[in-house]
JSON list of C-alpha atoms and ligand atoms in Angstrom, two decimals:
[
{"chain": "A", "resi": 36, "resn": "UNK", "atom": "CA", "xyz": [0.00, 0.00, 0.00]},
{"chain": "A", "resi": 37, "resn": "UNK", "atom": "CA", "xyz": [1.15, 3.53, -0.62]},
{"chain": "A", "resi": 38, "resn": "UNK", "atom": "CA", "xyz": [-0.54, 6.80, 0.15]},
{"chain": "A", "resi": 39, "resn": "UNK", "atom": "CA", "xyz": [-0.89, 9.16, -2.77]},
{"chain": "A", "resi": 40, "resn": "UNK", "atom": "CA", "xyz": [-1.39, 12.89, -2.30]},
{"chain": "A", "resi": 41, "resn": "UNK", "atom": "CA", "xyz": [-2.46, 15.05, -5.20]},
{"chain": "A", "resi": 42, "resn": "UNK", "atom": "CA", "xyz": [-2.60, 18.81, -5.04]},
{"chain": "A", "resi": 43, "resn": "UNK", "atom": "CA", "xyz": [-3.87, 21.31, -7.55]},
{"chain": "A", "resi": 44, "resn": "UNK", "atom": "CA", "xyz": [-2.57, 24.69, -8.56]},
{"chain": "A", "resi": 45, "resn": "UNK", "atom": "CA", "xyz": [-4.46, 27.66, -9.97]},
{"chain": "A", "resi": 46, "resn": "UNK", "atom": "CA", "xyz": [-4.11, 31.40, -10.16]},
{"chain": "A", "resi": 47, "resn": "UNK", "atom": "CA", "xyz": [-6.27, 33.63, -7.95]},
{"chain": "A", "resi": 48, "resn": "UNK", "atom": "CA", "xyz": [-6.67, 37.20, -9.16]},
{"chain": "A", "resi": 49, "resn": "UNK", "atom": "CA", "xyz": [-8.07, 39.85, -6.85]},
{"chain": "A", "resi": 50, "resn": "UNK", "atom": "CA", "xyz": [-10.60, 40.87, -9.48]},
{"chain": "A", "resi": 51, "resn": "UNK", "atom": "CA", "xyz": [-11.29, 40.72, -13.22]},
{"chain": "A", "resi": 52, "resn": "UNK", "atom": "CA", "xyz": [-9.28, 43.86, -14.01]},
{"chain": "A", "resi": 53, "resn": "UNK", "atom": "CA", "xyz": [-6.08, 41.94, -13.18]},
{"chain": "A", "resi": 54, "resn": "UNK", "atom": "CA", "xyz": [-6.71, 39.35, -15.87]},
{"chain": "A", "resi": 55, "resn": "UNK", "atom": "CA", "xyz": [-4.85, 39.16, -19.18]},
{"chain": "A", "resi": 56, "resn": "UNK", "atom": "CA", "xyz": [-6.92, 41.04, -21.81]},
{"chain": "A", "resi": 57, "resn": "UNK", "atom": "CA", "xyz": [-8.06, 37.89, -23.65]},
{"chain": "A", "resi": 58, "resn": "UNK", "atom": "CA", "xyz": [-9.26, 36.26, -20.43]},
{"chain": "A", "resi": 59, "resn": "UNK", "atom": "CA", "xyz": [-11.02, 39.43, -19.36]},
{"chain": "A", "resi": 60, "resn": "UNK", "atom": "CA", "xyz": [-12.76, 39.64, -22.73]},
{"chain": "A", "resi": 61, "resn": "UNK", "atom": "CA", "xyz": [-13.93, 36.04, -22.38]},
{"chain": "A", "resi": 62, "resn": "UNK", "atom": "CA", "xyz": [-15.25, 36.62, -18.87]},
{"chain": "A", "resi": 63, "resn": "UNK", "atom": "CA", "xyz": [-17.09, 39.70, -20.13]},
{"chain": "A", "resi": 64, "resn": "UNK", "atom": "CA", "xyz": [-18.71, 37.58, -22.84]},
{"chain": "A", "resi": 65, "resn": "UNK", "atom": "CA", "xyz": [-19.75, 35.02, -20.20]},
{"chain": "A", "resi": 66, "resn": "UNK", "atom": "CA", "xyz": [-21.24, 37.84, -18.13]},
{"chain": "A", "resi": 67, "resn": "UNK", "atom": "CA", "xyz": [-23.27, 38.99, -21.13]},
{"chain": "A", "resi": 68, "resn": "UNK", "atom": "CA", "xyz": [-24.43, 35.42, -21.79]},
{"chain": "A", "resi": 69, "resn": "UNK", "atom": "CA", "xyz": [-26.01, 35.29, -18.32]},
{"chain": "A", "resi": 70, "resn": "UNK", "atom": "CA", "xyz": [-28.90, 37.35, -19.74]},
{"chain": "A", "resi": 71, "resn": "UNK", "atom": "CA", "xyz": [-29.85, 34.43, -22.04]},
{"chain": "A", "resi": 72, "resn": "UNK", "atom": "CA", "xyz": [-30.22, 31.99, -19.12]},
{"chain": "A", "resi": 73, "resn": "UNK", "atom": "CA", "xyz": [-33.57, 30.24, -18.69]},
{"chain": "A", "resi": 74, "resn": "UNK", "atom": "CA", "xyz": [-33.61, 29.56, -14.96]},
{"chain": "A", "resi": 75, "resn": "UNK", "atom": "CA", "xyz": [-37.11, 30.14, -13.57]},
{"chain": "A", "resi": 76, "resn": "UNK", "atom": "CA", "xyz": [-36.71, 27.26, -11.08]},
{"chain": "A", "resi": 77, "resn": "UNK", "atom": "CA", "xyz": [-33.32, 27.84, -9.46]},
{"chain": "A", "resi": 78, "resn": "UNK", "atom": "CA", "xyz": [-33.19, 31.57, -10.24]},
{"chain": "A", "resi": 79, "resn": "UNK", "atom": "CA", "xyz": [-29.45, 31.04, -10.65]},
{"chain": "A", "resi": 80, "resn": "UNK", "atom": "CA", "xyz": [-28.26, 32.30, -14.01]},
{"chain": "A", "resi": 81, "resn": "UNK", "atom": "CA", "xyz": [-25.01, 30.93, -15.39]},
{"chain": "A", "resi": 82, "resn": "UNK", "atom": "CA", "xyz": [-23.12, 32.24, -18.41]},
{"chain": "A", "resi": 83, "resn": "UNK", "atom": "CA", "xyz": [-20.26, 30.54, -20.21]},
{"chain": "A", "resi": 84, "resn": "UNK", "atom": "CA", "xyz": [-18.03, 31.68, -23.06]},
{"chain": "A", "resi": 85, "resn": "UNK", "atom": "CA", "xyz": [-15.78, 29.35, -25.03]},
{"chain": "A", "resi": 86, "resn": "UNK", "atom": "CA", "xyz": [-12.76, 30.54, -26.99]},
{"chain": "A", "resi": 87, "resn": "UNK", "atom": "CA", "xyz": [-11.74, 28.19, -29.76]},
{"chain": "A", "resi": 88, "resn": "UNK", "atom": "CA", "xyz": [-8.19, 27.76, -31.03]},
{"chain": "A", "resi": 89, "resn": "UNK", "atom": "CA", "xyz": [-9.19, 29.72, -34.18]},
{"chain": "A", "resi": 90, "resn": "UNK", "atom": "CA", "xyz": [-10.14, 32.71, -32.00]},
{"chain": "A", "resi": 91, "resn": "UNK", "atom": "CA", "xyz": [-13.91, 32.38, -32.35]},
{"chain": "A", "resi": 92, "resn": "UNK", "atom": "CA", "xyz": [-16.00, 32.80, -29.21]},
{"chain": "A", "resi": 93, "resn": "UNK", "atom": "CA", "xyz": [-19.21, 30.83, -28.61]},
{"chain": "A", "resi": 94, "resn": "UNK", "atom": "CA", "xyz": [-21.41, 31.51, -25.60]},
{"chain": "A", "resi": 95, "resn": "UNK", "atom": "CA", "xyz": [-24.07, 29.59, -23.71]},
{"chain": "A", "resi": 96, "resn": "UNK", "atom": "CA", "xyz": [-26.20, 29.75, -20.59]},
{"chain": "A", "resi": 97, "resn": "UNK", "atom": "CA", "xyz": [-28.06, 27.33, -18.37]},
{"chain": "A", "resi": 98, "resn": "UNK", "atom": "CA", "xyz": [-31.37, 26.16, -19.78]},
{"chain": "A", "resi": 99, "resn": "UNK", "atom": "CA", "xyz": [-33.71, 24.70, -17.20]},
{"chain": "A", "resi": 100, "resn": "UNK", "atom": "CA", "xyz": [-36.84, 22.66, -17.74]},
{"chain": "A", "resi": 101, "resn": "UNK", "atom": "CA", "xyz": [-39.98, 22.00, -15.73]},
{"chain": "A", "resi": 102, "resn": "UNK", "atom": "CA", "xyz": [-38.90, 18.38, -15.94]},
{"chain": "A", "resi": 103, "resn": "UNK", "atom": "CA", "xyz": [-35.77, 19.26, -13.95]},
{"chain": "A", "resi": 104, "resn": "UNK", "atom": "CA", "xyz": [-33.25, 16.68, -15.23]},
{"chain": "A", "resi": 105, "resn": "UNK", "atom": "CA", "xyz": [-33.93, 17.76, -18.82]},
{"chain": "A", "resi": 106, "resn": "UNK", "atom": "CA", "xyz": [-32.16, 21.07, -18.23]},
{"chain": "A", "resi": 107, "resn": "UNK", "atom": "CA", "xyz": [-28.53, 21.68, -19.13]},
{"chain": "A", "resi": 108, "resn": "UNK", "atom": "CA", "xyz": [-25.69, 23.67, -17.56]},
{"chain": "A", "resi": 109, "resn": "UNK", "atom": "CA", "xyz": [-24.27, 26.72, -19.29]},
{"chain": "A", "resi": 110, "resn": "UNK", "atom": "CA", "xyz": [-20.84, 25.15, -19.79]},
{"chain": "A", "resi": 111, "resn": "UNK", "atom": "CA", "xyz": [-22.18, 22.17, -21.70]},
{"chain": "A", "resi": 112, "resn": "UNK", "atom": "CA", "xyz": [-24.51, 24.36, -23.77]},
{"chain": "A", "resi": 113, "resn": "UNK", "atom": "CA", "xyz": [-21.53, 26.53, -24.76]},
{"chain": "A", "resi": 114, "resn": "UNK", "atom": "CA", "xyz": [-18.98, 23.77, -25.34]},
{"chain": "A", "resi": 115, "resn": "UNK", "atom": "CA", "xyz": [-21.34, 21.50, -27.27]},
{"chain": "A", "resi": 116, "resn": "UNK", "atom": "CA", "xyz": [-22.42, 24.44, -29.44]},
{"chain": "A", "resi": 117, "resn": "UNK", "atom": "CA", "xyz": [-18.77, 25.39, -30.05]},
{"chain": "A", "resi": 118, "resn": "UNK", "atom": "CA", "xyz": [-17.53, 21.93, -31.00]},
{"chain": "A", "resi": 119, "resn": "UNK", "atom": "CA", "xyz": [-20.52, 21.17, -33.16]},
{"chain": "A", "resi": 120, "resn": "UNK", "atom": "CA", "xyz": [-20.31, 24.46, -35.06]},
{"chain": "A", "resi": 121, "resn": "UNK", "atom": "CA", "xyz": [-16.52, 24.29, -35.45]},
{"chain": "A", "resi": 122, "resn": "UNK", "atom": "CA", "xyz": [-15.69, 20.62, -35.93]},
{"chain": "A", "resi": 123, "resn": "UNK", "atom": "CA", "xyz": [-12.00, 19.83, -35.65]},
{"chain": "A", "resi": 124, "resn": "UNK", "atom": "CA", "xyz": [-11.15, 23.09, -33.87]},
{"chain": "A", "resi": 125, "resn": "UNK", "atom": "CA", "xyz": [-9.80, 22.61, -30.31]},
{"chain": "A", "resi": 126, "resn": "UNK", "atom": "CA", "xyz": [-11.33, 24.42, -27.36]},
{"chain": "A", "resi": 127, "resn": "UNK", "atom": "CA", "xyz": [-8.73, 26.79, -25.91]},
{"chain": "A", "resi": 128, "resn": "UNK", "atom": "CA", "xyz": [-10.49, 28.30, -22.91]},
{"chain": "A", "resi": 129, "resn": "UNK", "atom": "CA", "xyz": [-13.83, 28.72, -21.19]},
{"chain": "A", "resi": 130, "resn": "UNK", "atom": "CA", "xyz": [-15.03, 31.47, -18.87]},
{"chain": "A", "resi": 131, "resn": "UNK", "atom": "CA", "xyz": [-17.84, 30.82, -16.39]},
{"chain": "A", "resi": 132, "resn": "UNK", "atom": "CA", "xyz": [-19.85, 33.19, -14.23]},
{"chain": "A", "resi": 133, "resn": "UNK", "atom": "CA", "xyz": [-23.29, 33.52, -12.67]},
{"chain": "A", "resi": 134, "resn": "UNK", "atom": "CA", "xyz": [-25.83, 35.79, -11.07]},
{"chain": "A", "resi": 135, "resn": "UNK", "atom": "CA", "xyz": [-28.58, 34.85, -8.63]},
{"chain": "A", "resi": 136, "resn": "UNK", "atom": "CA", "xyz": [-31.91, 36.53, -8.01]},
{"chain": "A", "resi": 137, "resn": "UNK", "atom": "CA", "xyz": [-31.61, 36.17, -4.23]},
{"chain": "A", "resi": 138, "resn": "UNK", "atom": "CA", "xyz": [-27.96, 36.95, -3.51]},
{"chain": "A", "resi": 139, "resn": "UNK", "atom": "CA", "xyz": [-24.77, 38.37, -4.95]},
{"chain": "A", "resi": 140, "resn": "UNK", "atom": "CA", "xyz": [-22.41, 35.80, -6.42]},
{"chain": "A", "resi": 141, "resn": "UNK", "atom": "CA", "xyz": [-19.23, 37.06, -4.79]},
{"chain": "A", "resi": 142, "resn": "UNK", "atom": "CA", "xyz": [-16.91, 34.12, -5.47]},
{"chain": "A", "resi": 143, "resn": "UNK", "atom": "CA", "xyz": [-15.71, 32.20, -8.52]},
{"chain": "A", "resi": 144, "resn": "UNK", "atom": "CA", "xyz": [-18.20, 29.82, -10.14]},
{"chain": "A", "resi": 145, "resn": "UNK", "atom": "CA", "xyz": [-16.54, 26.45, -10.82]},
{"chain": "A", "resi": 146, "resn": "UNK", "atom": "CA", "xyz": [-18.10, 23.91, -13.19]},
{"chain": "A", "resi": 147, "resn": "UNK", "atom": "CA", "xyz": [-20.18, 21.07, -11.74]},
{"chain": "A", "resi": 148, "resn": "UNK", "atom": "CA", "xyz": [-18.85, 17.53, -11.82]},
{"chain": "A", "resi": 149, "resn": "UNK", "atom": "CA", "xyz": [-20.83, 16.52, -14.88]},
{"chain": "A", "resi": 150, "resn": "UNK", "atom": "CA", "xyz": [-19.54, 19.53, -16.84]},
{"chain": "A", "resi": 151, "resn": "UNK", "atom": "CA", "xyz": [-15.96, 18.69, -15.79]},
{"chain": "A", "resi": 152, "resn": "UNK", "atom": "CA", "xyz": [-16.40, 15.21, -17.21]},
{"chain": "A", "resi": 153, "resn": "UNK", "atom": "CA", "xyz": [-18.07, 16.50, -20.39]},
{"chain": "A", "resi": 154, "resn": "UNK", "atom": "CA", "xyz": [-15.39, 19.11, -21.03]},
{"chain": "A", "resi": 155, "resn": "UNK", "atom": "CA", "xyz": [-12.32, 16.99, -20.21]},
{"chain": "A", "resi": 156, "resn": "UNK", "atom": "CA", "xyz": [-13.41, 14.81, -23.14]},
{"chain": "A", "resi": 157, "resn": "UNK", "atom": "CA", "xyz": [-12.34, 17.61, -25.49]},
{"chain": "A", "resi": 158, "resn": "UNK", "atom": "CA", "xyz": [-8.95, 17.96, -23.82]},
{"chain": "A", "resi": 159, "resn": "UNK", "atom": "CA", "xyz": [-8.44, 14.28, -24.54]},
{"chain": "A", "resi": 160, "resn": "UNK", "atom": "CA", "xyz": [-9.84, 14.52, -28.06]},
{"chain": "A", "resi": 161, "resn": "UNK", "atom": "CA", "xyz": [-7.64, 17.41, -29.14]},
{"chain": "A", "resi": 162, "resn": "UNK", "atom": "CA", "xyz": [-4.68, 16.83, -26.80]},
{"chain": "A", "resi": 163, "resn": "UNK", "atom": "CA", "xyz": [-4.63, 20.34, -25.35]},
{"chain": "A", "resi": 164, "resn": "UNK", "atom": "CA", "xyz": [-5.41, 21.75, -21.95]},
{"chain": "A", "resi": 165, "resn": "UNK", "atom": "CA", "xyz": [-8.52, 23.93, -21.69]},
{"chain": "A", "resi": 166, "resn": "UNK", "atom": "CA", "xyz": [-7.94, 27.08, -19.68]},
{"chain": "A", "resi": 167, "resn": "UNK", "atom": "CA", "xyz": [-10.73, 27.93, -17.21]},
{"chain": "A", "resi": 168, "resn": "UNK", "atom": "CA", "xyz": [-11.55, 31.47, -16.12]},
{"chain": "A", "resi": 169, "resn": "UNK", "atom": "CA", "xyz": [-13.91, 31.34, -13.14]},
{"chain": "A", "resi": 170, "resn": "UNK", "atom": "CA", "xyz": [-15.51, 34.52, -11.86]},
{"chain": "A", "resi": 171, "resn": "UNK", "atom": "CA", "xyz": [-18.50, 35.70, -9.89]},
{"chain": "A", "resi": 172, "resn": "UNK", "atom": "CA", "xyz": [-20.26, 39.07, -10.10]},
{"chain": "A", "resi": 173, "resn": "UNK", "atom": "CA", "xyz": [-17.62, 40.39, -7.70]},
{"chain": "A", "resi": 174, "resn": "UNK", "atom": "CA", "xyz": [-14.60, 39.03, -5.89]},
{"chain": "A", "resi": 175, "resn": "UNK", "atom": "CA", "xyz": [-11.68, 36.90, -6.91]},
{"chain": "A", "resi": 176, "resn": "UNK", "atom": "CA", "xyz": [-11.24, 35.31, -10.31]},
{"chain": "A", "resi": 177, "resn": "UNK", "atom": "CA", "xyz": [-9.54, 31.93, -10.59]},
{"chain": "A", "resi": 178, "resn": "UNK", "atom": "CA", "xyz": [-7.64, 30.78, -13.66]},
{"chain": "A", "resi": 179, "resn": "UNK", "atom": "CA", "xyz": [-7.11, 27.03, -13.89]},
{"chain": "A", "resi": 180, "resn": "UNK", "atom": "CA", "xyz": [-4.77, 25.53, -16.48]},
{"chain": "A", "resi": 181, "resn": "UNK", "atom": "CA", "xyz": [-6.64, 22.51, -17.71]},
{"chain": "A", "resi": 182, "resn": "UNK", "atom": "CA", "xyz": [-9.89, 20.79, -16.83]},
{"chain": "A", "resi": 183, "resn": "UNK", "atom": "CA", "xyz": [-8.05, 17.65, -15.74]},
{"chain": "A", "resi": 184, "resn": "UNK", "atom": "CA", "xyz": [-6.70, 19.74, -12.84]},
{"chain": "A", "resi": 185, "resn": "UNK", "atom": "CA", "xyz": [-10.27, 19.83, -11.50]},
{"chain": "A", "resi": 186, "resn": "UNK", "atom": "CA", "xyz": [-10.88, 16.14, -12.15]},
{"chain": "A", "resi": 187, "resn": "UNK", "atom": "CA", "xyz": [-8.25, 14.07, -10.35]},
{"chain": "A", "resi": 188, "resn": "UNK", "atom": "CA", "xyz": [-8.29, 10.39, -11.29]},
{"chain": "A", "resi": 189, "resn": "UNK", "atom": "CA", "xyz": [-10.06, 11.23, -14.54]},
{"chain": "A", "resi": 190, "resn": "UNK", "atom": "CA", "xyz": [-11.69, 8.23, -16.20]},
{"chain": "A", "resi": 191, "resn": "UNK", "atom": "CA", "xyz": [-9.27, 7.15, -18.96]},
{"chain": "A", "resi": 192, "resn": "UNK", "atom": "CA", "xyz": [-10.58, 4.02, -20.58]},
{"chain": "A", "resi": 193, "resn": "UNK", "atom": "CA", "xyz": [-9.01, 4.46, -23.99]},
{"chain": "A", "resi": 194, "resn": "UNK", "atom": "CA", "xyz": [-10.12, 0.94, -24.90]},
{"chain": "A", "resi": 195, "resn": "UNK", "atom": "CA", "xyz": [-13.71, 2.17, -25.17]},
{"chain": "A", "resi": 196, "resn": "UNK", "atom": "CA", "xyz": [-12.91, 3.92, -28.43]},
{"chain": "A", "resi": 197, "resn": "UNK", "atom": "CA", "xyz": [-11.41, 0.79, -29.98]},
{"chain": "A", "resi": 198, "resn": "UNK", "atom": "CA", "xyz": [-13.10, -2.18, -31.64]},
{"chain": "B", "resi": 140, "resn": "LIG", "atom": "N1", "xyz": [-25.47, 25.22, -13.40]},
{"chain": "B", "resi": 140, "resn": "LIG", "atom": "C1", "xyz": [-24.70, 25.52, -14.47]},
{"chain": "B", "resi": 140, "resn": "LIG", "atom": "O1", "xyz": [-25.16, 26.08, -15.47]},
{"chain": "B", "resi": 140, "resn": "LIG", "atom": "N2", "xyz": [-23.39, 25.18, -14.42]},
{"chain": "B", "resi": 140, "resn": "LIG", "atom": "C2", "xyz": [-22.80, 24.53, -13.37]},
{"chain": "B", "resi": 140, "resn": "LIG", "atom": "O2", "xyz": [-21.64, 24.16, -13.45]},
{"chain": "B", "resi": 140, "resn": "LIG", "atom": "C3", "xyz": [-23.56, 24.30, -12.13]},
{"chain": "B", "resi": 140, "resn": "LIG", "atom": "C4", "xyz": [-25.01, 24.59, -12.19]},
{"chain": "B", "resi": 140, "resn": "LIG", "atom": "C5", "xyz": [-26.90, 25.54, -13.48]},
{"chain": "B", "resi": 140, "resn": "LIG", "atom": "C6", "xyz": [-27.81, 24.35, -13.45]},
{"chain": "B", "resi": 140, "resn": "LIG", "atom": "C7", "xyz": [-29.07, 24.95, -12.92]},
{"chain": "B", "resi": 140, "resn": "LIG", "atom": "O3", "xyz": [-29.77, 25.54, -14.00]},
{"chain": "B", "resi": 140, "resn": "LIG", "atom": "C8", "xyz": [-28.59, 26.06, -12.00]},
{"chain": "B", "resi": 140, "resn": "LIG", "atom": "O4", "xyz": [-27.25, 26.33, -12.36]},
{"chain": "B", "resi": 140, "resn": "LIG", "atom": "C9", "xyz": [-28.66, 25.72, -10.52]},
{"chain": "B", "resi": 140, "resn": "LIG", "atom": "O5", "xyz": [-27.99, 24.54, -10.26]}
]
């Protein structure tokens, strides 16, 4: 038996104005995308903006449904839209943010577990890390270098893709 310790590293910026211009632009686009959220049930409005390796930006927001499990998170809406509209183009980065009707979102908004799994697929597919820019309405902004950082012991069954 051996004990294994894994730690993660990410950048914490005091606020969005400290970000590199491209990251700040992407977070701004995610903030704008919040307005397209359909979240009458949770009243929590998430916006995501994906930058592709060709420079194009595709945005998305959470889309809820009265049959709750039918809804989809903003990150998957944005990433699935990006990769299906630009086949073969790697995802370079994704910015995520949110607002809530009942409170101020004053801390970074990290992706849920299912979105981590869905997005890490495209790191594996294209062989590049996807940069994450996580912000709230106010407060610190975290920049994470690669989705796999947020998904230790990622499921890697390469054999599934083979005959
Ligand atoms: N949500 C996202 O859009 N992204 C996440 O990573 C976590 C949660 C949405 C789902 C639901 O519409 C609302 O936020 C509350 O959970």
